[in-house]
Short mmCIF file of C-alpha atoms in Angstrom, two decimals:
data_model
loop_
_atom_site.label_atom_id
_atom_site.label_comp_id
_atom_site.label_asym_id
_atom_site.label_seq_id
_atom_site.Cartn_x
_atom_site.Cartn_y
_atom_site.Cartn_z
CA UNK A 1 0.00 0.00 0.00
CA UNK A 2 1.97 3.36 -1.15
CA UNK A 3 2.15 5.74 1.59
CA UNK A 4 -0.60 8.65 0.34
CA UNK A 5 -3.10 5.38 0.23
CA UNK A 6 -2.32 4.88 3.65
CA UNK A 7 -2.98 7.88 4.69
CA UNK A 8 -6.20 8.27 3.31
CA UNK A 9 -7.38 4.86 5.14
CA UNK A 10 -5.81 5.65 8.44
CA UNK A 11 -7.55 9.42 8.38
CA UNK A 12 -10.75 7.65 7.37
CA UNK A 13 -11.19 4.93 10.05
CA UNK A 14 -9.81 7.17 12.64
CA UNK A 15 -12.31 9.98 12.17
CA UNK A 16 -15.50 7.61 11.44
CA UNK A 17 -14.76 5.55 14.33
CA UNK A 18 -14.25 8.95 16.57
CA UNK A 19 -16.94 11.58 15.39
CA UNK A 20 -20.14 11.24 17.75
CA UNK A 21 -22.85 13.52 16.09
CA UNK A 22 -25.97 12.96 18.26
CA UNK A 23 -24.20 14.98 20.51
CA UNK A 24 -25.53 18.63 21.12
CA UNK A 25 -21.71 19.42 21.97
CA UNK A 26 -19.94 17.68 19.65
CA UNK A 27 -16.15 16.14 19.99
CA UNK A 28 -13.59 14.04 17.72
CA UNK A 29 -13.07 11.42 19.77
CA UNK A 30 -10.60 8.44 20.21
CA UNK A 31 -7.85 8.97 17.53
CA UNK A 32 -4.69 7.87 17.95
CA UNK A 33 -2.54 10.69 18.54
CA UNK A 34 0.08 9.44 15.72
CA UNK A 35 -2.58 9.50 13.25
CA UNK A 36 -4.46 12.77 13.99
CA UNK A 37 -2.89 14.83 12.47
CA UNK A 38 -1.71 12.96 9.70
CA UNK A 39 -3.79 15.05 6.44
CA UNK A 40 -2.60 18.16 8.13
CA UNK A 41 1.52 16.65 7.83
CA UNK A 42 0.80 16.35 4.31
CA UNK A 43 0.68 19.10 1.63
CA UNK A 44 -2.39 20.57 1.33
CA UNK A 45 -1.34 23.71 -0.36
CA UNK A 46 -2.45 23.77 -3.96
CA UNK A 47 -1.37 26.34 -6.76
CA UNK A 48 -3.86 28.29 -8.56
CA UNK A 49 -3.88 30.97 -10.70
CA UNK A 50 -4.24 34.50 -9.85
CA UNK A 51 -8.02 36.21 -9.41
CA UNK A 52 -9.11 31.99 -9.92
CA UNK A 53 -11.54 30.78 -7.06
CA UNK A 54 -11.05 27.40 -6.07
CA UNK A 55 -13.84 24.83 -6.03
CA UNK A 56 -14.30 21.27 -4.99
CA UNK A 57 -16.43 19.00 -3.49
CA UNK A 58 -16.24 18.13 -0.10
CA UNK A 59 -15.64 14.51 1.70
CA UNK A 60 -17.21 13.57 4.94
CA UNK A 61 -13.67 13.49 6.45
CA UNK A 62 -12.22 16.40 5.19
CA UNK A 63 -9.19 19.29 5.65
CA UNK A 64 -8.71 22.64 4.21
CA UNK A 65 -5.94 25.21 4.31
CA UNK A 66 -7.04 27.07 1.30
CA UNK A 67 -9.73 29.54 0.60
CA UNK A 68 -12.78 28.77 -1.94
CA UNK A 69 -16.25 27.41 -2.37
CA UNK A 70 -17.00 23.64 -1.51
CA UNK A 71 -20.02 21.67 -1.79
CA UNK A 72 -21.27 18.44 0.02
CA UNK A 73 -24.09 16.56 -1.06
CA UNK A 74 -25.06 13.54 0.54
CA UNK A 75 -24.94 10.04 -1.57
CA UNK A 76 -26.30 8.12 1.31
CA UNK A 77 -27.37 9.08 5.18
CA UNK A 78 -23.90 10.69 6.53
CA UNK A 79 -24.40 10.79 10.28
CA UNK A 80 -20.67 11.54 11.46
CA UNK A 81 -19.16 14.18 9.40
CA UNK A 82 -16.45 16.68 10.03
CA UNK A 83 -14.61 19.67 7.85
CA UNK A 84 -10.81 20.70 9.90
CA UNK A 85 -10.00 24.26 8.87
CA UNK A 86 -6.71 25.79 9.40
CA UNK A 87 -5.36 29.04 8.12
CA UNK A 88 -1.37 30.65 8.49
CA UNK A 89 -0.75 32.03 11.72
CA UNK A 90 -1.42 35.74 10.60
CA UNK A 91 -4.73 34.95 9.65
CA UNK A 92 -8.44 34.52 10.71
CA UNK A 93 -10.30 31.69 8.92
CA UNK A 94 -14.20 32.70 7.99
CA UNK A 95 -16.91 30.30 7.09
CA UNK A 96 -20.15 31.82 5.15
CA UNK A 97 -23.26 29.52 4.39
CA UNK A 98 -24.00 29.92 0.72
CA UNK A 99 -26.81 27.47 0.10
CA UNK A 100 -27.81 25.37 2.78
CA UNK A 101 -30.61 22.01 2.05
CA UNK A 102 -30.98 20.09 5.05
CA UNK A 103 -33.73 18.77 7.33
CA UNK A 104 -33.21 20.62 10.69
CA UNK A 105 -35.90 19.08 12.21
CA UNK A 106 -35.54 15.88 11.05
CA UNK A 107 -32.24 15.88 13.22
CA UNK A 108 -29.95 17.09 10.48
CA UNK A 109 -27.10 20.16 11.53
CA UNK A 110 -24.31 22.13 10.11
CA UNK A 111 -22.04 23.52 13.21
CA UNK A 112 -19.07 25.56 13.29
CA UNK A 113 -16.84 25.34 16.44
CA UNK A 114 -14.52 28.07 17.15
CA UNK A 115 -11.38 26.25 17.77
CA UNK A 116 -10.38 22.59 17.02
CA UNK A 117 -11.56 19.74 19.44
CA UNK A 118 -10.17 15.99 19.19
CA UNK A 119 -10.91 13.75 21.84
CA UNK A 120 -12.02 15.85 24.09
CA UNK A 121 -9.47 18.08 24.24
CA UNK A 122 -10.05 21.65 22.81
CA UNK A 123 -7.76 24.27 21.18
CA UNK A 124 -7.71 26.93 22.56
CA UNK A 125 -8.11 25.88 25.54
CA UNK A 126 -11.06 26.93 27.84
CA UNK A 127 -8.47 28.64 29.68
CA UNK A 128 -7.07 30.71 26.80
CA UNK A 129 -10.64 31.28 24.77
CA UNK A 130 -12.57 34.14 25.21
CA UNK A 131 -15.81 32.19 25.17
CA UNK A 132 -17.35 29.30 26.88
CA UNK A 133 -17.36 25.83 25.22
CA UNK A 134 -20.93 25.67 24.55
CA UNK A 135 -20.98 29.35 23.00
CA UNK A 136 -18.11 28.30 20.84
CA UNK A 137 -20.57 25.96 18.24
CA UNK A 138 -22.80 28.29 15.64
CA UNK A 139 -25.36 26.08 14.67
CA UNK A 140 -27.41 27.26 10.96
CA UNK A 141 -30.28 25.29 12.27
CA UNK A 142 -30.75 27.55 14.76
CA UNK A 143 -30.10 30.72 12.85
CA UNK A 144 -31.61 29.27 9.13
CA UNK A 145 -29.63 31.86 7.43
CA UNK A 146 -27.78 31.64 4.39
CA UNK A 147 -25.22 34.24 3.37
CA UNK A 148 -24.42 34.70 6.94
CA UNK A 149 -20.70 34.48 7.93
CA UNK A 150 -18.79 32.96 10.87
CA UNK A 151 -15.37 34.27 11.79
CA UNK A 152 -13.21 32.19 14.16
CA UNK A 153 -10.91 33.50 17.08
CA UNK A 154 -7.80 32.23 15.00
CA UNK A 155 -6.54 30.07 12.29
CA UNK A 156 -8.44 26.85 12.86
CA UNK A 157 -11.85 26.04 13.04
CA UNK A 158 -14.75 22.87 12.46
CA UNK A 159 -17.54 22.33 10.71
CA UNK A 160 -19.55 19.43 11.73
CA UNK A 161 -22.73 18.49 10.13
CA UNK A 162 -24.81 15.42 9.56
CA UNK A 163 -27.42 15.35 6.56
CA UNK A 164 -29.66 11.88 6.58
CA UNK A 165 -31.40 12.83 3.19
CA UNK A 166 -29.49 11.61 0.32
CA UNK A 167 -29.21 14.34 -2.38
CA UNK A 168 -29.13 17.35 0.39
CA UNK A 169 -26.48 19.20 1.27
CA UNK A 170 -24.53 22.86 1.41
CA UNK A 171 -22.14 25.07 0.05
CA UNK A 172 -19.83 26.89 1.95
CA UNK A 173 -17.25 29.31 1.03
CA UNK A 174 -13.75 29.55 3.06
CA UNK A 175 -12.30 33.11 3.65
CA UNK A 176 -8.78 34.01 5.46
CA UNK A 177 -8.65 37.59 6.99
CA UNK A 178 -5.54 39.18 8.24
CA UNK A 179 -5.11 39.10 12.44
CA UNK A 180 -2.92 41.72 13.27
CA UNK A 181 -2.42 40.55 16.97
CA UNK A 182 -2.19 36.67 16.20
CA UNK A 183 -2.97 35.00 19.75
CA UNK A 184 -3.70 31.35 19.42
CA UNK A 185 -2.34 29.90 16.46
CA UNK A 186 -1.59 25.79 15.30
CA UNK A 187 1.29 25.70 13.04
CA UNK A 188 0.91 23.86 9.80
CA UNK A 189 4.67 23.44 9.66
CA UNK A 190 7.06 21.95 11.36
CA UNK A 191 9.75 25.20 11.51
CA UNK A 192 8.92 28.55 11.21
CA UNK A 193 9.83 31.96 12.83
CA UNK A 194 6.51 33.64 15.22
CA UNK A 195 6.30 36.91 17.07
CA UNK A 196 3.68 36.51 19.27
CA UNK A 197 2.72 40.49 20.97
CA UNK A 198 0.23 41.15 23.64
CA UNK A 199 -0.20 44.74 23.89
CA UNK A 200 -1.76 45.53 27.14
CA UNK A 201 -4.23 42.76 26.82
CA UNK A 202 -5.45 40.55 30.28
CA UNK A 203 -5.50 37.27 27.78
CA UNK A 204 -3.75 33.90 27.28
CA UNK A 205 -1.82 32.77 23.67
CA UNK A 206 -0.70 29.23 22.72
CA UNK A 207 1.16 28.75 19.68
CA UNK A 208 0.93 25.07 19.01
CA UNK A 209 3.49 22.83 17.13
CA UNK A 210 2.46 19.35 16.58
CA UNK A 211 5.55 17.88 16.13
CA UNK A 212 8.60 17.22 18.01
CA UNK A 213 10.61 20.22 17.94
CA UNK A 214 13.82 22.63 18.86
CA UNK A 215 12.82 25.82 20.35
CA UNK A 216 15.04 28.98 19.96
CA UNK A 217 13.90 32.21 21.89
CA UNK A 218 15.68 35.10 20.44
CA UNK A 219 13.67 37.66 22.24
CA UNK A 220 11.48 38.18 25.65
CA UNK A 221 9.72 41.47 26.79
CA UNK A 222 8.01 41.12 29.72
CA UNK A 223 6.65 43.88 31.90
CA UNK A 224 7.22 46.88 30.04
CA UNK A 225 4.88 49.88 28.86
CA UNK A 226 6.23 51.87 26.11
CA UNK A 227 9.92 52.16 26.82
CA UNK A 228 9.97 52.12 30.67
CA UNK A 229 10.48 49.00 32.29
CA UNK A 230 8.12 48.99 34.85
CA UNK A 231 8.50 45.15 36.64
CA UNK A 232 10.78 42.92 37.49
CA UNK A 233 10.93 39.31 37.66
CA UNK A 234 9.05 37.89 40.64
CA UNK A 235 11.07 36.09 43.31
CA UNK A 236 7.80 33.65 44.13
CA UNK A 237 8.09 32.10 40.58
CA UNK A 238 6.72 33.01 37.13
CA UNK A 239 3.26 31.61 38.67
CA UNK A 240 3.00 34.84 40.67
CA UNK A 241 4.62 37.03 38.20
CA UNK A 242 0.88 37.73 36.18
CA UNK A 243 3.08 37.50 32.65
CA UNK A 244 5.23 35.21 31.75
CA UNK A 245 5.90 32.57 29.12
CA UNK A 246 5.39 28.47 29.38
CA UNK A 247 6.98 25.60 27.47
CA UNK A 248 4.78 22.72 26.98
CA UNK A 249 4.73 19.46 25.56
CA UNK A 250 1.85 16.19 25.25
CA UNK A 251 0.69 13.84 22.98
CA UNK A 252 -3.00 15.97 23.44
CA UNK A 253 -4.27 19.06 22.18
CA UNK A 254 -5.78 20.93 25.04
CA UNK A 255 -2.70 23.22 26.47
CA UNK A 256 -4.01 23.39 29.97
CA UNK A 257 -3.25 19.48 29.99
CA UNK A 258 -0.16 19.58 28.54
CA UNK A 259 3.11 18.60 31.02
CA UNK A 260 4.72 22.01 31.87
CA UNK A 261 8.41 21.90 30.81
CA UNK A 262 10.20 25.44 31.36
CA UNK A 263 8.74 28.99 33.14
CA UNK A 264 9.91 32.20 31.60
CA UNK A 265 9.20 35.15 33.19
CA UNK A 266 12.17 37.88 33.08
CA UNK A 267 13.22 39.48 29.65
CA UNK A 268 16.41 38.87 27.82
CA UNK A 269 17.87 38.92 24.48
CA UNK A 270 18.42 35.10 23.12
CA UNK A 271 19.44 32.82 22.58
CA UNK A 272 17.56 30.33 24.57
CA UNK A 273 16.71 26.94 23.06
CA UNK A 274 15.14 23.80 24.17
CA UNK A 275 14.24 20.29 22.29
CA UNK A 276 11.31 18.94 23.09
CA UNK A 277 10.19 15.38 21.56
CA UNK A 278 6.81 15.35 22.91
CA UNK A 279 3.83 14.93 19.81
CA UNK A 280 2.39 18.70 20.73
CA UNK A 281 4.56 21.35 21.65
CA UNK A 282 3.18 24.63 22.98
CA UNK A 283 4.93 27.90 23.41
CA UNK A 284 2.08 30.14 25.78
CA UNK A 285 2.15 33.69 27.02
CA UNK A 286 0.35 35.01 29.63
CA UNK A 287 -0.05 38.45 30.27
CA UNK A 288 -2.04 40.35 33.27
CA UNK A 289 -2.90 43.28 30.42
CA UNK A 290 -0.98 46.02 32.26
CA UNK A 291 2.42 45.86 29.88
CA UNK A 292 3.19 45.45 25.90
CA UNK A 293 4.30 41.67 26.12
CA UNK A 294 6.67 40.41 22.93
CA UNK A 295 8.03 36.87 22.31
CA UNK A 296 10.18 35.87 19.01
CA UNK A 297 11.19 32.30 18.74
CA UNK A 298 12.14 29.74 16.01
CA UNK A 299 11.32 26.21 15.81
CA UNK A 300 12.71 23.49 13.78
CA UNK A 301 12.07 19.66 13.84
CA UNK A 302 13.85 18.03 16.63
CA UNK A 303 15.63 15.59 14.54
CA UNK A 304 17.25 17.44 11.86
CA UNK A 305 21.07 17.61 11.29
CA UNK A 306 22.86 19.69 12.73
CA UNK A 307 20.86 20.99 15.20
CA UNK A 308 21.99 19.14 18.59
CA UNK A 309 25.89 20.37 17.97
CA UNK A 310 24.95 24.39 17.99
CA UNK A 311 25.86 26.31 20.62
CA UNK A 312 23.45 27.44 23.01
CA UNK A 313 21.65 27.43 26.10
CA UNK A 314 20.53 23.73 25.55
CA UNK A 315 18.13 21.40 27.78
CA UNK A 316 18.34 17.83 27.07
CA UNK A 317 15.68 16.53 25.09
CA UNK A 318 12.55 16.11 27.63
CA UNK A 319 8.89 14.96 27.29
CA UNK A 320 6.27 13.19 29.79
CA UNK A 321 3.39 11.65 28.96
CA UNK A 322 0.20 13.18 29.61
CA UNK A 323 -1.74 10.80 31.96
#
């Protein structure tokens, strides 16, 4: 079996074995953490030409990182269907409902979720969200709208939906809109370069790499407003501090219940780097809202050449489980 077949079938049983739609809350549930994320690992990028609008039909199981209309008609009762959405990390993804022909009362839905949400675990985090679970799902059955738009918090978001009536269905189209304050973010790469700034916001940001990774910190401002520096560090621990940045790592989603790996709360000028093998990595800021918070790191894959000779502050490779 080549290995793009193979990842079709193992993204296929995964997600029909894990989606549970009569739920009025609904979850991805029981994937193995290996195969998650396995569609999103691959390229989904696709060229097109310039001014062209891209258009496909949609599968039951389904990812997008690219903007365009997509349709879904039902060939038989689909009861367990889910669309992943994921944008760059400088950009909002948008969902508007185009044409919409299902039986709402007959138990059929189309749901957004604000966020992504795999086995119970939820990103962001209810810690780091601005909303309550429950007020992160837009449901069209309750709003019967078409032409009406929903904009997630960052670059991912879900649409679940489950249409019993063959030959019914939707069309949605996918819209990216520029963040200029990026907060929580899932990286469809495995290196990159991120500033993440808080200016003077009381909020919570988790940039999330889901692979194993080295971390390089090249800058940290903490506590300052304008160019006065108006804190210093705590000498309780970053805990106390009210801004500060976390490493984490996990084989979940969910930051909150990630294994806490390295507390940052003092500026400095890098570099600072860590490897950290865990499945999900997590770089999150915290900030109490009273200063202009800044953090610029790298990341790279852990294993690539080259990496473990460089000089720096280094911590041996570390990752625990998450129980």
């Amino acid at each position: 079996m080549t290995s793009v077949c193979r990842l079709q079938w193992h993204f296929i049983l995964i997600f029909s074995a894990a989606l549970k739609g009569e739920s009025r809350y609904l979850e991805v549930r029981d994937a193995a953490e290996d195969d998650m994320f396995a569609l999103l690992k691959s390229n989904l990028k696709r060229d097109l030409t310039e001014g062209q609008i891209y258009r496909r039909p949609l599968r039951c199981i389904d990812m997008l990182s690219i903007e365009g209309q997509f349709t879904f008609t039902a060939e038989k009762p689909e009861l367990q269907c889910v669309l992943f959405l994921i944008g760059d990390p400088e950009e909002l993804v948008t969902v508007e409902y185009n044409f919409v022909n299902i039986d709402c009362h007959g138990g059929d839905f189309v749901k957004v979720f604000d966020g992504w949400i795999i086995k119970g675990e939820k990103f962001p985090s209810s810690l780091d969200h601005l909303l309550p679970t429950s007020e992160r799902y837009t449901d069209f059955c309750d709003t019967g709208r078409t032409r009406a738009t929903v904009q997630a918090s960052q670059n991912v978001a879900m649409v679940f939906f489950r249409i019993q009536e063959p030959g019914n269905g939707f069309i949605l189209t996918i819209r990216k809109t520029p963040n200029l304050f990026p907060c929580n973010v899932i990286s469809q790469t495995s290196n990159g370069r991120f500033t993440m700034v808080i200016p003077r916001q009381h909020r919570n940001c988790s940039f999330s790499i889901i692979y194993p990774v080295v971390i390089k910190i090249s800058d940290l401002t903490l506590g300052y407003f304008s160019d006065l520096q108006l804190k210093k560090p705590s000498p309780v621990g970053c805990q106390e501090s009210g801004d500060f940045v976390e490493l984490l790592g996990g084989a979940g989603l969910d930051p909150s219940k990630m294994f806490p790996l390295a507390d940052l709360c003092y500026s400095f000028h890098g570099p600072a780097q860590m490897k950290i093998g865990c499945d999900n990595t997590v770089v999150r800021m915290v900030s109490s809202g009273k200063y202009i918070n800044r953090l610029t790191f790298e990341y790279d894959p852990f294993h690539r050449p080259g990496l473990e000779n460089e000089q720096g502050n280094n911590v041996e490779e570390v990752c625990f489980p998450v129980k």
